[in-house]
Amino acid sequence: MKKIIFLVILIIFSLITLYYYKPVTIDYLFGITRTLKQENGYQLDINNKRYDNCVFKSTESFDKKRKHNFLILYLRDLNIKSDFKIIVVNLDDKVVGYFCGSDKCYDKVFGTLFQSDMGSFYTPLEDDAKGPGFDTKLKMESKKIDFYIPSERNESLHIQLSKK
C-alpha cells in the first residue's frame, strides 16, 4: 500500500513539475496541443550562418477540416537579435508571418515542437494594420525560399531555406 501511495505522489509531483517547467506538454495530454515533427528536408541559414534543428512542418489545422502547408522556424533557442522568435512561412499563400501570442504556445521538448491551438495563428510581417508593416522581400523558388525579418537594431536578418 505504501508503494502505491508513493507512486501516486511521485506521479502527481512529476506532473506538477512538468507543468511548471514545460506547460505545453500537459496541454498535449488534454488535446489542445499538437506536436510538429522536424523538417529535415530544408537547410536554414540566417545571415549566412547555418542553424540546425529549427525547421518544423505543419500541414493540418486544429479544426481538421482544412489543410495548410506551413514551415515553422523555431528561433527561440538561437542567439539572434530579433523580436520574432517563431516565424511562419505559409507555402500556400506565399506569406511570411510571426506568432504574436504567449511564449507558452510553443515549446521544444526532446527535438519535438509542441504547438498549442492558439499557436496555429500568425500575423503577416507585411501587414500594416496588425503587423509591423515590414517588407520581407519574399522570394520562393522550387528549391529555395529567401526573405528578411526585422532585427532589434533596425536592420534586417536574411533568412534562407534551401531544400536538401
Short mmCIF file of C-alpha atoms in Angstrom, two decimals:
data_model
loop_
_atom_site.label_atom_id
_atom_site.label_comp_id
_atom_site.label_asym_id
_atom_site.label_seq_id
_atom_site.Cartn_x
_atom_site.Cartn_y
_atom_site.Cartn_z
CA MET A 1 0.00 0.00 0.00
CA LYS A 2 2.86 2.39 0.81
CA LYS A 3 4.36 1.76 -2.62
CA ILE A 4 1.10 2.68 -4.35
CA ILE A 5 0.74 5.89 -2.34
CA PHE A 6 4.38 6.75 -3.04
CA LEU A 7 3.87 6.08 -6.76
CA VAL A 8 0.74 8.29 -6.89
CA ILE A 9 2.55 11.09 -5.07
CA LEU A 10 5.52 10.73 -7.41
CA ILE A 11 3.28 10.92 -10.50
CA ILE A 12 1.43 13.98 -9.17
CA PHE A 13 4.70 15.69 -8.28
CA SER A 14 6.11 14.86 -11.73
CA LEU A 15 3.06 16.32 -13.47
CA ILE A 16 3.21 19.49 -11.39
CA THR A 17 6.93 19.86 -12.14
CA LEU A 18 6.35 19.22 -15.84
CA TYR A 19 3.55 21.79 -15.90
CA TYR A 20 5.78 24.36 -14.23
CA TYR A 21 8.78 23.66 -16.49
CA LYS A 22 7.05 22.82 -19.81
CA PRO A 23 3.32 23.69 -19.54
CA VAL A 24 2.57 23.00 -23.20
CA THR A 25 3.33 19.28 -22.66
CA ILE A 26 0.49 18.99 -20.15
CA ASP A 27 -1.84 20.67 -22.64
CA TYR A 28 -0.87 17.92 -25.09
CA LEU A 29 -2.41 15.35 -22.73
CA PHE A 30 -5.72 17.27 -22.91
CA GLY A 31 -5.67 17.53 -26.71
CA ILE A 32 -5.23 21.29 -27.02
CA THR A 33 -1.65 20.99 -28.21
CA ARG A 34 -0.12 19.04 -31.05
CA THR A 35 3.37 18.00 -31.95
CA LEU A 36 5.21 19.14 -35.04
CA LYS A 37 7.96 17.00 -36.42
CA GLN A 38 11.24 18.43 -37.51
CA GLU A 39 11.50 19.09 -41.25
CA ASN A 40 14.82 17.62 -42.34
CA GLY A 41 14.29 18.48 -45.99
CA TYR A 42 15.32 22.12 -45.50
CA GLN A 43 18.57 23.78 -44.51
CA LEU A 44 18.26 27.08 -42.57
CA ASP A 45 20.78 29.90 -42.96
CA ILE A 46 20.45 33.23 -41.16
CA ASN A 47 22.88 35.91 -42.35
CA ASN A 48 24.96 33.15 -43.98
CA LYS A 49 25.27 31.16 -40.73
CA ARG A 50 23.80 27.65 -40.71
CA TYR A 51 21.42 26.53 -37.98
CA ASP A 52 20.18 23.00 -37.44
CA ASN A 53 17.04 21.54 -35.84
CA CYS A 54 15.00 24.74 -36.24
CA VAL A 55 12.62 23.98 -39.12
CA PHE A 56 9.30 22.23 -38.47
CA LYS A 57 6.36 21.44 -40.75
CA SER A 58 2.67 21.95 -40.05
CA THR A 59 0.15 20.55 -42.54
CA GLU A 60 -3.06 20.26 -40.56
CA SER A 61 -5.02 22.92 -38.70
CA PHE A 62 -6.78 22.26 -35.40
CA ASP A 63 -10.25 22.25 -36.93
CA LYS A 64 -9.25 19.20 -39.07
CA LYS A 65 -11.36 20.50 -41.98
CA ARG A 66 -8.73 22.48 -43.75
CA LYS A 67 -5.20 21.62 -44.67
CA HIS A 68 -2.34 24.05 -44.90
CA ASN A 69 1.33 23.90 -45.71
CA PHE A 70 3.40 25.87 -43.19
CA LEU A 71 7.05 25.83 -42.27
CA ILE A 72 7.63 26.90 -38.67
CA LEU A 73 11.05 28.38 -37.84
CA TYR A 74 11.72 27.99 -34.13
CA LEU A 75 14.37 30.64 -33.46
CA ARG A 76 13.89 30.94 -29.69
CA ASP A 77 16.96 28.83 -28.83
CA LEU A 78 19.23 30.70 -31.24
CA ASN A 79 21.39 33.66 -30.37
CA ILE A 80 19.92 36.06 -32.91
CA LYS A 81 18.88 39.64 -32.33
CA SER A 82 15.23 39.64 -33.33
CA ASP A 83 11.96 40.18 -31.52
CA PHE A 84 10.43 37.42 -33.64
CA LYS A 85 11.32 34.00 -32.24
CA ILE A 86 8.68 31.98 -34.12
CA ILE A 87 8.44 32.59 -37.87
CA VAL A 88 5.69 31.06 -40.00
CA VAL A 89 6.22 30.58 -43.73
CA ASN A 90 2.88 29.89 -45.40
CA LEU A 91 3.89 27.98 -48.53
CA ASP A 92 0.35 28.01 -49.97
CA ASP A 93 -0.33 31.75 -49.71
CA LYS A 94 3.35 32.75 -50.05
CA VAL A 95 3.35 34.83 -46.86
CA VAL A 96 5.86 35.20 -44.03
CA GLY A 97 4.42 35.88 -40.61
CA TYR A 98 5.19 35.78 -36.94
CA PHE A 99 3.47 34.28 -33.97
CA CYS A 100 2.22 37.10 -31.76
CA GLY A 101 0.76 35.27 -28.76
CA SER A 102 2.10 33.96 -25.48
CA ASP A 103 5.51 32.32 -25.26
CA LYS A 104 3.76 29.29 -23.76
CA CYS A 105 2.07 28.43 -27.07
CA TYR A 106 5.26 26.90 -28.47
CA ASP A 107 7.92 24.84 -26.75
CA LYS A 108 10.54 22.38 -27.88
CA VAL A 109 10.99 19.16 -25.90
CA PHE A 110 13.49 16.48 -26.94
CA GLY A 111 13.56 17.68 -30.56
CA THR A 112 9.76 17.80 -30.91
CA LEU A 113 7.99 21.13 -31.19
CA PHE A 114 4.74 21.44 -29.25
CA GLN A 115 2.21 23.92 -30.67
CA SER A 116 -0.94 24.93 -28.82
CA ASP A 117 -4.21 25.65 -30.60
CA MET A 118 -3.53 29.39 -30.31
CA GLY A 119 -0.06 28.82 -31.73
CA SER A 120 -1.53 27.95 -35.10
CA PHE A 121 -2.44 31.61 -35.75
CA TYR A 122 0.02 34.12 -37.12
CA THR A 123 0.21 37.71 -38.33
CA PRO A 124 1.89 38.57 -41.65
CA LEU A 125 5.00 40.69 -41.23
CA GLU A 126 3.92 42.87 -44.15
CA ASP A 127 0.52 43.70 -42.61
CA ASP A 128 0.42 47.42 -41.78
CA ALA A 129 -2.67 47.19 -39.57
CA LYS A 130 -1.83 44.23 -37.33
CA GLY A 131 1.84 43.59 -38.02
CA PRO A 132 4.96 45.74 -38.25
CA GLY A 133 4.48 46.52 -41.95
CA PHE A 134 7.90 45.11 -42.77
CA ASP A 135 8.74 44.25 -46.40
CA THR A 136 10.09 40.69 -46.25
CA LYS A 137 11.18 40.66 -49.92
CA LEU A 138 9.97 37.06 -50.04
CA LYS A 139 11.21 35.00 -53.00
CA MET A 140 10.03 31.43 -53.36
CA GLU A 141 11.66 29.20 -55.92
CA SER A 142 11.44 25.46 -56.38
CA LYS A 143 14.41 24.69 -54.12
CA LYS A 144 14.91 27.92 -52.22
CA ILE A 145 12.95 30.32 -50.01
CA ASP A 146 14.58 33.67 -49.36
CA PHE A 147 13.27 36.51 -47.15
CA TYR A 148 14.14 39.06 -44.45
CA ILE A 149 12.84 39.66 -40.95
CA PRO A 150 13.44 42.72 -38.76
CA SER A 151 16.15 42.62 -36.12
CA GLU A 152 16.45 44.52 -32.86
CA ARG A 153 18.86 47.07 -34.34
CA ASN A 154 16.63 48.36 -37.17
CA GLU A 155 18.47 46.04 -39.54
CA SER A 156 17.26 43.02 -41.42
CA LEU A 157 18.11 39.39 -40.85
CA HIS A 158 18.48 37.46 -44.10
CA ILE A 159 16.80 34.05 -43.92
CA GLN A 160 17.38 31.36 -46.49
CA LEU A 161 15.69 27.98 -46.60
CA SER A 162 17.18 25.59 -49.12
CA LYS A 163 15.89 22.14 -49.95
CA LYS A 164 18.47 19.46 -49.34
#
